[in-house]
Coordinates of C-alpha atoms in Angstrom, one line a residue:
Chain A
M1 CA 232.8 -30.2 -209.4
I2 CA 232.4 -28.1 -212.5
Q3 CA 230.0 -27.8 -215.4
E4 CA 231.6 -28.2 -218.8
C5 CA 230.4 -28.6 -222.3
G6 CA 232.4 -30.8 -224.6
A7 CA 232.1 -32.7 -227.8
L8 CA 231.4 -36.4 -228.1
R9 CA 234.6 -37.4 -229.9
R10 CA 234.3 -41.1 -230.4
K11 CA 231.6 -43.8 -230.1
E12 CA 232.3 -47.4 -230.5
V13 CA 229.7 -50.2 -230.4
I14 CA 230.9 -53.2 -228.4
H15 CA 227.6 -55.0 -228.6
P16 CA 224.3 -53.7 -229.9
E17 CA 223.4 -52.6 -226.3
I18 CA 226.9 -51.7 -225.0
F19 CA 229.0 -48.9 -226.3
D20 CA 232.1 -46.9 -225.5
L21 CA 231.9 -43.1 -225.5
W22 CA 234.7 -40.6 -225.4
L23 CA 233.9 -37.0 -224.4
E24 CA 236.2 -34.1 -224.7
C25 CA 236.0 -32.4 -221.3
P26 CA 239.6 -31.5 -220.4
E27 CA 238.7 -29.5 -217.2
V28 CA 236.6 -32.3 -215.8
A29 CA 239.0 -35.0 -217.0
H30 CA 241.9 -33.2 -215.2
Q31 CA 240.0 -33.3 -211.8
S32 CA 238.7 -36.9 -212.1
H33 CA 239.6 -39.9 -210.1
A34 CA 238.6 -43.5 -210.3
G35 CA 235.2 -44.1 -208.7
Q36 CA 233.8 -40.7 -209.6
Y37 CA 231.0 -40.1 -212.1
L38 CA 229.6 -37.5 -214.5
H39 CA 226.0 -36.2 -214.4
L40 CA 225.2 -35.9 -218.1
L41 CA 222.5 -33.9 -219.8
I42 CA 221.0 -35.6 -222.8
K43 CA 219.5 -32.6 -224.6
G44 CA 216.3 -33.1 -226.5
A45 CA 215.8 -36.7 -225.5
T46 CA 212.1 -37.6 -225.4
G47 CA 210.9 -39.3 -222.3
V48 CA 213.7 -37.9 -220.2
T49 CA 213.5 -35.2 -217.6
L50 CA 216.7 -35.6 -215.5
R51 CA 220.4 -35.9 -216.1
R52 CA 222.0 -39.4 -216.1
P53 CA 224.8 -40.4 -213.7
L54 CA 227.5 -42.4 -215.5
S55 CA 230.8 -43.8 -214.1
I56 CA 234.0 -42.5 -215.5
A57 CA 235.7 -45.5 -217.2
G58 CA 238.9 -43.8 -218.0
I59 CA 240.8 -40.7 -218.9
E60 CA 243.0 -40.1 -221.9
G61 CA 244.4 -36.6 -222.0
G62 CA 241.4 -34.4 -222.1
L63 CA 239.0 -37.2 -223.1
I64 CA 236.7 -39.0 -220.6
R65 CA 235.7 -42.5 -221.3
L66 CA 232.1 -43.7 -220.5
L67 CA 231.1 -47.3 -220.9
V68 CA 227.4 -47.4 -221.3
R69 CA 224.7 -50.1 -221.5
I70 CA 221.3 -49.3 -222.8
V71 CA 218.8 -49.9 -219.9
G72 CA 216.1 -47.3 -220.5
E73 CA 215.1 -44.1 -222.2
G74 CA 218.1 -42.1 -221.1
T75 CA 220.8 -44.5 -222.2
S76 CA 219.0 -45.2 -225.5
A77 CA 218.9 -41.5 -226.2
L78 CA 222.6 -41.3 -225.3
A79 CA 223.4 -44.2 -227.6
A80 CA 221.8 -42.2 -230.5
V81 CA 223.8 -39.0 -229.9
P82 CA 226.0 -38.4 -233.0
V83 CA 229.7 -38.0 -232.7
G84 CA 230.6 -34.3 -232.7
T85 CA 227.6 -33.3 -230.5
I86 CA 228.4 -30.9 -227.7
M87 CA 227.4 -32.6 -224.4
D88 CA 226.7 -30.8 -221.1
V89 CA 228.5 -32.4 -218.2
I90 CA 228.7 -31.8 -214.4
G91 CA 231.5 -33.6 -212.8
P92 CA 233.6 -35.1 -211.5
L93 CA 231.1 -36.1 -208.7
G94 CA 231.2 -38.4 -205.8
I95 CA 233.8 -40.0 -203.6
P96 CA 236.6 -41.9 -205.4
F97 CA 238.1 -45.3 -204.6
D98 CA 240.7 -45.2 -201.8
Y99 CA 243.9 -47.2 -202.4
S100 CA 246.2 -45.8 -199.7
K101 CA 248.1 -48.6 -197.9
V102 CA 247.1 -51.2 -200.4
S103 CA 249.8 -53.6 -201.5
Q104 CA 247.6 -55.9 -203.7
A105 CA 244.2 -54.8 -205.2
L106 CA 241.5 -57.2 -206.3
L107 CA 239.0 -55.7 -208.7
V108 CA 235.7 -57.5 -209.1
G109 CA 233.3 -56.3 -211.7
G110 CA 230.1 -57.6 -213.1
G111 CA 228.7 -56.5 -216.5
I112 CA 228.6 -52.7 -217.1
G113 CA 229.7 -52.4 -213.4
G114 CA 233.2 -53.1 -214.7
A115 CA 233.4 -49.5 -216.0
P116 CA 234.7 -47.6 -213.0
L117 CA 237.1 -50.5 -212.2
L118 CA 238.8 -49.9 -215.6
F119 CA 239.7 -46.4 -214.5
L120 CA 240.7 -47.8 -211.1
Q121 CA 243.0 -50.4 -212.8
D122 CA 244.6 -47.6 -214.8
E123 CA 245.3 -45.6 -211.6
L124 CA 246.6 -48.6 -209.6
I125 CA 249.0 -49.5 -212.4
G126 CA 250.1 -45.9 -212.5
K127 CA 250.9 -46.2 -208.8
S128 CA 252.6 -49.6 -209.4
I129 CA 250.2 -51.4 -207.0
P130 CA 249.8 -55.1 -208.0
T131 CA 246.3 -55.5 -209.4
D132 CA 244.2 -58.4 -210.5
Y133 CA 240.9 -57.6 -212.2
F134 CA 238.1 -60.2 -212.4
L135 CA 235.3 -59.1 -214.8
G136 CA 232.3 -61.3 -215.4
A137 CA 229.1 -61.1 -217.3
K138 CA 226.1 -63.3 -218.0
T139 CA 227.1 -64.2 -221.5
Q140 CA 229.5 -63.2 -224.3
D141 CA 226.8 -60.9 -225.8
E142 CA 226.7 -58.9 -222.6
Y143 CA 230.4 -58.8 -222.0
P144 CA 231.3 -55.1 -221.7
L145 CA 234.7 -55.1 -223.3
D146 CA 236.1 -56.3 -226.6
P147 CA 238.4 -59.4 -226.3
E148 CA 241.4 -57.3 -227.4
E149 CA 241.1 -55.0 -224.4
V150 CA 240.5 -57.9 -222.0
E151 CA 243.8 -59.4 -223.3
R152 CA 245.7 -56.1 -223.1
R153 CA 244.5 -55.4 -219.6
S154 CA 245.2 -59.0 -218.5
I155 CA 241.6 -59.2 -217.1
F156 CA 240.4 -62.6 -215.7
A157 CA 237.2 -62.9 -217.8
A158 CA 234.3 -65.1 -216.8
T159 CA 230.7 -65.6 -218.1
D160 CA 227.9 -67.4 -216.3
D161 CA 227.4 -69.7 -219.3
G162 CA 231.1 -70.0 -220.3
T163 CA 230.7 -68.4 -223.7
F164 CA 233.6 -66.0 -223.0
G165 CA 236.5 -66.6 -220.5
S166 CA 236.0 -69.1 -217.8
A167 CA 232.6 -70.5 -216.9
G168 CA 230.8 -69.5 -213.7
F169 CA 230.4 -66.5 -211.3
V170 CA 233.3 -64.2 -211.0
S171 CA 233.1 -64.5 -207.2
L172 CA 234.2 -68.1 -207.5
Q173 CA 237.4 -66.9 -209.2
V174 CA 238.0 -64.4 -206.4
N175 CA 237.5 -67.1 -203.8
Q176 CA 240.0 -69.3 -205.6
W177 CA 242.5 -66.5 -205.9
L178 CA 242.2 -65.9 -202.1
Q179 CA 242.8 -69.6 -201.3
H180 CA 246.1 -69.6 -203.2
H181 CA 247.5 -66.2 -202.3
D182 CA 248.8 -64.3 -199.3
H183 CA 246.2 -61.8 -197.9
A184 CA 248.5 -59.2 -196.4
G185 CA 247.7 -55.8 -197.8
V186 CA 244.9 -57.1 -200.0
R187 CA 242.0 -54.8 -200.7
V188 CA 238.9 -55.7 -202.7
Y189 CA 237.0 -53.3 -205.0
S190 CA 233.6 -54.3 -206.4
C191 CA 231.0 -52.9 -208.8
G192 CA 228.3 -54.8 -210.4
P193 CA 224.9 -56.6 -209.9
L194 CA 223.7 -56.7 -206.3
L195 CA 223.9 -60.5 -206.1
M196 CA 227.6 -60.4 -207.1
M197 CA 228.5 -57.6 -204.7
R198 CA 226.7 -59.3 -201.8
E199 CA 228.7 -62.5 -202.6
V200 CA 232.0 -60.5 -202.8
D201 CA 231.0 -58.9 -199.5
R202 CA 230.4 -62.3 -197.9
I203 CA 233.8 -63.6 -199.1
C204 CA 235.6 -60.4 -197.8
R205 CA 234.0 -60.8 -194.4
L206 CA 235.1 -64.4 -194.3
Y207 CA 238.7 -63.5 -195.0
D208 CA 238.5 -60.3 -193.1
L209 CA 239.5 -58.2 -196.1
P210 CA 238.7 -54.5 -196.6
H211 CA 236.2 -54.0 -199.4
Q212 CA 235.1 -50.9 -201.2
A213 CA 231.9 -51.2 -203.1
S214 CA 230.6 -48.8 -205.8
L215 CA 226.8 -48.5 -205.8
E216 CA 224.4 -47.1 -208.2
N217 CA 221.0 -45.5 -207.8
R218 CA 218.5 -43.3 -209.5
M219 CA 219.5 -39.7 -209.0
G220 CA 217.9 -36.3 -209.2
C221 CA 220.6 -33.7 -208.6
G222 CA 223.8 -35.6 -208.2
I223 CA 225.2 -33.2 -205.6
G224 CA 223.3 -34.2 -202.4
V225 CA 220.6 -31.7 -202.6
C226 CA 217.5 -33.7 -203.5
Q227 CA 218.3 -36.7 -201.2
G228 CA 216.6 -39.0 -203.7
C229 CA 219.4 -41.6 -203.9
A230 CA 219.5 -42.6 -200.3
V231 CA 220.6 -46.1 -199.3
R232 CA 220.4 -47.7 -195.8
V233 CA 223.6 -47.9 -193.8
N234 CA 224.3 -49.4 -190.4
D235 CA 225.4 -46.2 -188.8
G236 CA 224.2 -46.4 -185.2
K237 CA 226.1 -43.3 -184.1
G238 CA 223.1 -41.0 -183.9
D239 CA 224.0 -39.4 -187.2
P240 CA 221.4 -36.8 -188.2
R241 CA 220.8 -38.7 -191.4
G242 CA 219.8 -41.6 -189.2
G243 CA 221.2 -44.5 -191.2
Y244 CA 220.8 -43.2 -194.7
R245 CA 223.6 -42.3 -197.0
L246 CA 223.4 -40.6 -200.4
V247 CA 224.9 -42.6 -203.3
C248 CA 225.5 -39.3 -205.2
K249 CA 227.6 -37.5 -202.6
D250 CA 228.5 -39.9 -199.7
G251 CA 229.3 -42.5 -202.4
P252 CA 229.1 -44.0 -204.9
V253 CA 232.1 -45.7 -203.3
F254 CA 231.3 -47.0 -199.8
D255 CA 233.1 -49.1 -197.3
A256 CA 231.2 -52.4 -197.8
M257 CA 230.9 -52.9 -194.1
E258 CA 228.6 -49.9 -193.8
I259 CA 226.1 -51.0 -196.4
E260 CA 222.9 -52.8 -195.3
W261 CA 223.2 -55.4 -198.1
A262 CA 220.0 -57.2 -197.0
V263 CA 217.8 -54.2 -197.9
L264 CA 219.9 -52.6 -200.6
G265 CA 217.8 -54.3 -203.3
E266 CA 214.8 -52.3 -202.2
S267 CA 216.5 -49.0 -203.2
Y268 CA 216.9 -50.2 -206.7
R269 CA 213.5 -51.7 -207.3
Chain B
M1 CA 217.8 0.6 -221.6
S2 CA 218.1 -0.4 -218.0
V3 CA 215.4 -2.5 -216.6
D4 CA 214.4 -2.6 -213.0
L5 CA 213.8 -6.3 -212.1
S6 CA 213.2 -5.7 -208.4
V7 CA 210.0 -6.9 -206.9
S8 CA 208.4 -6.7 -203.4
L9 CA 206.8 -9.5 -201.3
G10 CA 205.3 -7.2 -198.7
S11 CA 208.3 -5.9 -196.8
L12 CA 210.7 -8.3 -198.4
K13 CA 212.4 -6.7 -201.3
L14 CA 214.1 -8.9 -204.0
K15 CA 216.5 -7.6 -206.6
N16 CA 214.9 -9.9 -209.1
P17 CA 211.9 -12.3 -208.9
V18 CA 213.8 -15.6 -209.3
L19 CA 214.0 -17.8 -206.2
T20 CA 215.0 -21.4 -205.8
A21 CA 212.3 -23.7 -204.5
S22 CA 212.6 -25.4 -201.2
G23 CA 213.8 -29.0 -201.3
T24 CA 215.6 -28.5 -204.6
F25 CA 218.4 -26.3 -203.3
G26 CA 219.6 -28.0 -200.2
Y27 CA 220.7 -25.8 -197.4
G28 CA 221.3 -23.0 -199.9
T29 CA 225.0 -23.1 -200.7
E30 CA 225.6 -26.5 -202.4
Y31 CA 225.3 -25.0 -205.9
A32 CA 227.8 -22.2 -205.1
E33 CA 230.5 -24.3 -206.7
L34 CA 228.8 -24.0 -210.0
Y35 CA 227.7 -20.3 -210.1
D36 CA 227.5 -17.0 -208.2
L37 CA 224.4 -17.3 -206.0
S38 CA 224.4 -13.6 -205.4
R39 CA 222.8 -13.1 -208.8
L40 CA 219.6 -14.8 -207.6
G41 CA 216.6 -13.0 -206.2
G42 CA 216.8 -15.4 -203.3
V43 CA 217.2 -18.9 -202.1
I44 CA 214.7 -21.0 -200.2
V45 CA 216.4 -23.7 -198.1
K46 CA 214.9 -27.1 -197.6
T47 CA 212.2 -27.6 -195.0
I48 CA 213.6 -27.4 -191.5
T49 CA 211.8 -29.3 -188.7
L50 CA 212.1 -29.3 -184.9
K51 CA 213.9 -32.6 -184.7
P52 CA 216.3 -34.1 -187.3
R53 CA 214.5 -36.4 -189.8
P54 CA 216.3 -39.3 -191.6
G55 CA 213.8 -39.2 -194.4
N56 CA 211.7 -41.9 -196.0
P57 CA 212.7 -45.5 -197.1
A58 CA 214.1 -45.9 -200.6
P59 CA 213.3 -45.8 -203.4
R60 CA 212.5 -42.1 -203.0
I61 CA 212.4 -40.8 -206.5
W62 CA 211.0 -41.8 -209.9
E63 CA 211.3 -40.0 -213.2
V64 CA 208.0 -39.8 -215.0
G65 CA 209.2 -39.8 -218.6
G66 CA 209.8 -36.3 -219.9
H67 CA 207.0 -34.9 -217.8
G68 CA 208.6 -34.6 -214.4
M69 CA 209.4 -36.6 -211.3
L70 CA 207.9 -38.1 -208.2
N71 CA 209.6 -37.8 -204.9
S72 CA 209.0 -38.9 -201.4
I73 CA 212.1 -37.7 -199.5
G74 CA 210.2 -37.3 -196.2
L75 CA 211.6 -33.9 -195.4
A76 CA 215.0 -35.4 -194.5
N77 CA 216.9 -32.6 -192.7
V78 CA 219.3 -32.0 -189.9
G79 CA 216.7 -30.4 -187.5
V80 CA 216.5 -26.8 -186.5
E81 CA 219.3 -26.8 -183.9
A82 CA 221.9 -28.3 -186.3
F83 CA 220.6 -26.0 -189.0
I84 CA 221.2 -22.9 -186.8
A85 CA 224.7 -24.1 -185.8
E86 CA 226.0 -25.6 -189.0
K87 CA 224.1 -24.3 -192.0
L88 CA 222.7 -20.9 -191.3
P89 CA 226.1 -19.1 -190.8
A90 CA 227.1 -20.0 -194.4
L91 CA 224.0 -18.1 -195.7
K92 CA 224.9 -14.8 -194.0
N93 CA 226.9 -13.3 -196.9
L94 CA 225.0 -14.9 -199.8
G95 CA 224.2 -11.6 -201.4
A96 CA 220.7 -12.8 -202.2
A97 CA 217.6 -13.0 -200.0
V98 CA 217.5 -16.1 -197.8
I99 CA 214.1 -17.7 -197.0
V100 CA 213.9 -20.5 -194.5
N101 CA 211.2 -23.1 -195.1
V102 CA 209.7 -24.7 -192.0
A103 CA 207.3 -27.4 -191.1
G104 CA 206.0 -29.4 -188.1
S105 CA 204.0 -32.6 -187.5
T106 CA 201.8 -30.7 -185.0
I107 CA 200.7 -27.0 -184.9
E108 CA 202.9 -26.4 -181.9
E109 CA 205.9 -27.8 -183.7
Y110 CA 205.5 -25.2 -186.4
W111 CA 205.5 -22.5 -183.7
E112 CA 208.5 -23.9 -181.9
V113 CA 210.7 -24.1 -185.0
V114 CA 210.0 -20.5 -185.8
E115 CA 210.6 -19.5 -182.2
K116 CA 214.0 -21.1 -182.3
L117 CA 214.9 -19.4 -185.6
E118 CA 213.5 -16.0 -185.0
P119 CA 216.4 -14.6 -182.8
Q120 CA 218.9 -15.8 -185.4
P121 CA 220.5 -13.4 -187.9
G122 CA 221.2 -14.3 -191.5
F123 CA 217.8 -14.8 -193.2
D124 CA 215.0 -12.7 -194.4
A125 CA 211.7 -14.5 -194.3
F126 CA 209.9 -17.8 -193.5
E127 CA 208.1 -20.0 -196.0
I128 CA 205.7 -22.3 -194.3
N129 CA 205.3 -25.8 -195.6
I130 CA 201.7 -26.5 -194.7
S131 CA 201.6 -29.6 -196.9
C132 CA 202.8 -31.9 -194.1
P133 CA 200.5 -34.5 -192.6
N134 CA 199.1 -33.6 -189.2
V135 CA 199.9 -36.5 -186.9
K136 CA 197.0 -35.5 -184.7
D137 CA 194.4 -35.5 -187.5
E138 CA 194.9 -38.9 -189.2
G139 CA 197.7 -37.5 -191.3
M140 CA 195.5 -35.0 -193.1
A141 CA 197.7 -32.2 -194.5
F142 CA 197.4 -29.0 -192.4
G143 CA 197.2 -27.1 -195.6
S144 CA 194.0 -28.8 -196.7
N145 CA 192.1 -27.5 -193.7
C146 CA 191.3 -23.8 -193.4
A147 CA 191.1 -23.8 -189.6
A148 CA 194.4 -25.6 -189.1
T149 CA 196.1 -23.4 -191.6
E150 CA 194.8 -20.2 -190.0
Q151 CA 195.8 -21.5 -186.5
I152 CA 199.4 -22.2 -187.7
V153 CA 199.8 -18.8 -189.5
R154 CA 198.2 -16.8 -186.6
G155 CA 200.5 -18.5 -184.1
L156 CA 203.5 -17.7 -186.3
R157 CA 202.4 -14.1 -186.7
D158 CA 202.7 -13.7 -183.0
R159 CA 206.1 -15.2 -183.0
T160 CA 208.0 -13.5 -185.8
R161 CA 208.5 -10.0 -187.3
R162 CA 209.8 -11.5 -190.5
P163 CA 207.6 -11.9 -193.5
L164 CA 205.5 -15.1 -193.5
I165 CA 204.9 -17.0 -196.7
P166 CA 202.7 -20.0 -196.5
K167 CA 203.3 -22.4 -199.3
L168 CA 200.0 -23.8 -200.6
T169 CA 199.2 -27.3 -201.5
P170 CA 197.3 -27.9 -204.8
N171 CA 195.8 -31.1 -203.3
V172 CA 192.6 -29.3 -202.0
T173 CA 189.1 -28.7 -203.2
A174 CA 189.2 -24.9 -203.0
I175 CA 192.6 -23.4 -202.8
G176 CA 191.2 -19.9 -202.7
E177 CA 189.6 -20.6 -199.3
I178 CA 193.0 -21.7 -197.9
A179 CA 194.6 -18.6 -199.3
R180 CA 192.0 -16.4 -197.6
A181 CA 192.6 -18.2 -194.3
C182 CA 196.3 -17.4 -194.6
E183 CA 195.5 -13.7 -195.5
A184 CA 193.2 -13.4 -192.5
A185 CA 195.8 -14.9 -190.2
G186 CA 198.4 -12.3 -191.1
A187 CA 200.5 -13.9 -193.9
D188 CA 202.6 -11.4 -195.9
A189 CA 202.7 -13.4 -199.2
L190 CA 201.7 -16.8 -200.5
S191 CA 203.7 -19.3 -202.6
L192 CA 202.0 -21.9 -204.8
I193 CA 201.9 -24.7 -205.7
N194 CA 203.7 -27.4 -203.7
T195 CA 203.9 -30.8 -205.5
V196 CA 200.8 -32.6 -206.8
V197 CA 200.2 -36.0 -205.2
G198 CA 201.2 -38.6 -207.7
M199 CA 202.0 -42.3 -208.2
A200 CA 203.7 -44.7 -210.7
V201 CA 203.6 -48.5 -210.9
D202 CA 206.1 -51.0 -212.2
V203 CA 203.9 -53.4 -214.2
Q204 CA 206.5 -56.1 -214.2
T205 CA 206.6 -56.4 -210.4
R206 CA 203.2 -54.8 -209.7
R207 CA 204.9 -52.6 -207.1
P208 CA 204.8 -48.9 -206.7
R209 CA 207.8 -47.0 -208.1
I210 CA 208.5 -45.3 -204.8
A211 CA 208.5 -46.9 -201.4
T212 CA 205.7 -44.7 -199.9
V213 CA 203.4 -45.6 -202.8
T214 CA 202.4 -42.0 -203.5
G215 CA 204.7 -39.0 -203.6
G216 CA 204.9 -35.4 -204.8
Y217 CA 204.8 -34.8 -208.6
S218 CA 207.0 -32.0 -209.8
G219 CA 208.4 -30.7 -213.1
P220 CA 207.2 -29.5 -216.5
A221 CA 203.8 -31.2 -216.3
L222 CA 202.8 -29.0 -213.4
K223 CA 202.9 -25.6 -215.1
P224 CA 199.3 -25.5 -216.5
I225 CA 197.9 -26.8 -213.2
A226 CA 199.9 -24.3 -211.1
L227 CA 199.0 -21.4 -213.4
A228 CA 195.3 -22.2 -213.0
K229 CA 195.7 -22.3 -209.2
L230 CA 197.6 -19.0 -209.2
Y231 CA 194.8 -17.5 -211.2
E232 CA 192.2 -18.8 -208.7
V233 CA 194.2 -17.6 -205.7
R234 CA 194.7 -14.2 -207.2
K235 CA 191.0 -13.7 -207.4
N236 CA 190.7 -14.5 -203.7
V237 CA 193.4 -12.5 -202.0
S238 CA 195.3 -9.3 -202.5
L239 CA 198.6 -10.7 -201.0
P240 CA 201.7 -10.8 -203.2
L241 CA 202.0 -14.3 -204.8
I242 CA 205.0 -16.5 -205.7
G243 CA 204.4 -18.9 -208.6
I244 CA 205.9 -22.4 -208.5
G245 CA 205.5 -25.3 -210.9
G246 CA 207.4 -26.5 -213.9
I247 CA 209.3 -23.3 -214.5
S248 CA 212.4 -23.9 -216.6
S249 CA 212.6 -20.8 -218.9
A250 CA 212.0 -17.1 -218.9
T251 CA 208.8 -17.7 -220.9
D252 CA 207.5 -20.0 -218.2
A253 CA 208.4 -17.4 -215.5
L254 CA 206.6 -14.6 -217.6
E255 CA 203.5 -16.7 -217.8
Y256 CA 203.4 -16.7 -214.0
I257 CA 204.2 -13.0 -213.6
I258 CA 201.6 -12.0 -216.1
T259 CA 199.1 -14.2 -214.4
G260 CA 199.8 -12.4 -211.1
A261 CA 203.0 -13.7 -209.5
A262 CA 205.3 -11.1 -208.0
A263 CA 208.1 -13.7 -207.9
I264 CA 208.7 -17.3 -209.0
E265 CA 210.4 -20.3 -207.7
V266 CA 212.5 -22.8 -209.8
G267 CA 212.4 -26.3 -208.5
T268 CA 213.1 -29.5 -210.5
A269 CA 214.8 -27.6 -213.3
N270 CA 217.7 -26.9 -210.9
Y271 CA 218.6 -30.6 -211.1
V272 CA 218.6 -30.6 -214.9
Q273 CA 220.3 -27.2 -215.5
P274 CA 221.7 -25.7 -212.3
K275 CA 222.3 -22.3 -214.0
I276 CA 218.8 -22.1 -215.4
T277 CA 217.9 -19.5 -212.8
L278 CA 220.5 -17.1 -214.3
E279 CA 219.2 -17.7 -217.8
I280 CA 215.7 -16.9 -216.5
I281 CA 216.9 -13.6 -215.0
D282 CA 218.6 -12.7 -218.2
G283 CA 215.6 -13.7 -220.2
L284 CA 213.2 -11.5 -218.1
K285 CA 215.5 -8.5 -218.7
H286 CA 215.6 -9.2 -222.4
Y287 CA 211.8 -9.4 -222.6
C288 CA 211.4 -6.1 -220.8
E289 CA 214.1 -4.4 -222.9
K290 CA 212.5 -5.5 -226.1
R291 CA 209.1 -4.2 -225.0
K292 CA 210.5 -1.0 -223.4
I293 CA 209.1 -2.1 -220.0
A294 CA 211.2 -0.1 -217.4
R295 CA 210.0 -2.0 -214.4
L296 CA 209.3 -5.7 -214.4
A297 CA 206.9 -5.1 -211.5
D298 CA 204.6 -3.3 -213.9
L299 CA 204.0 -6.7 -215.7
I300 CA 202.6 -8.4 -212.6
G301 CA 199.0 -9.5 -213.1
T302 CA 198.6 -7.8 -216.5
L303 CA 196.8 -10.9 -217.9
D304 CA 194.3 -9.8 -220.4
T305 CA 191.2 -12.0 -220.2
S306 CA 189.0 -9.6 -222.1
I307 CA 188.9 -11.8 -225.2
G308 CA 187.8 -15.4 -225.2

């Protein structure tokens, strides 16, 4: 974890509410792994007190890619930051994805949740681990990548209404994949809306597949100090934290078996 | 010119008046990766209780626009025994004062936590979180009752030689009376204010933003409230005071010092800008240099109310 100030080098609008940012933070970039995030200060933003946690979507040299969807005051202010602005970043934070002993990776992303899985795909390809990436969204207008990148990355695209890629939930595609392939050495990685992740979790339990899920939450500090981003886990080992884990520091990547999916939605409300 | 930034809280000497507020600085060493903690006047660790506490259900925090945040963490902590075994040793060579914040859900629990900590080396003072609900008194905060406050502090006075710093809650009718109760019971200094009870509602779902409905409000919006409480307490007691509430710049800190605070605590601002404490220390020095003030301590309580 370091604090670094770096310029916003590039900003590309994918849809009016989804945009791609590239920050020049070589020191943070050098230490970053897929699954980790930055805690970003949006200076001078009105209606914002705290930093914003954003998944790292990729690294290119000293540049860090962030894929951002406008959901509130913080992300709208971030969208308005002009290229060239110096940004204050703390990172990389959190536990990265684990792909040791994996011979086939299945990446399942929903909407803007696809961001950390892009970085994971890059890392897996770098390690020559066979990878299939399923990325869904509600509709074409909310699809977080441009079609050219989807093509280049050989992503299996899906939208709920069939306006881009195949029609239907991305979890259906994963289910189909599993029905037609060998499961030896398969590991599943998910990030996206709660309903999607719960369905992926159900499928993984059905096929007895290891599954790592990347969660989000509102955060204060980002380093485990404020304990604001707690989520319920089924610990049962007398852990002093008594069944809570912090998304910022114990996650954001968790073993999906640990997560109390039935009550997770309460944390996000 | 050289400026002496040191201040005294009774027998506790600080090399500068900047402390980190309990609950916003973990067990004291988490931020060491980002900067040299020995530059601080001191750190105040999160509230330690007799037994481990898992904390409250989620959601626990809510940002209130640009004004601050609500929290309802529920004093999640490892408990006094694990704190002594696992956390306290790392604080020994911090190079800054270490203040341990303690609480209990009964008066006896406050005493017991301090009894367990007192023989341990590696820290300099106790801050007493009296804002906790008293389980034997329908959850009324100890710190909103003079008799309960006095009983806690008096009991602690018999159990420790270290400086005792009760942390006052602003959620009371007359904070000056609570301050006087602390002084009578043998407190060495007072810190104020703890968070203000607050609440936020999601109008789409008609649900409260945090699971416990109400929580503690902190951040920039608190500064005027906290300054007024400090001013009131200063008129009631002669103890050294520590100002807390919305401090995120040297100017904020100076407002407190001029009003009567011998030291200040930085809370929510640590999350936003972890190194803000260092900027505040540098800013205080700069202020004194510019005005040829040799000792920062000479500024304490110099508020001029003669006009207006």
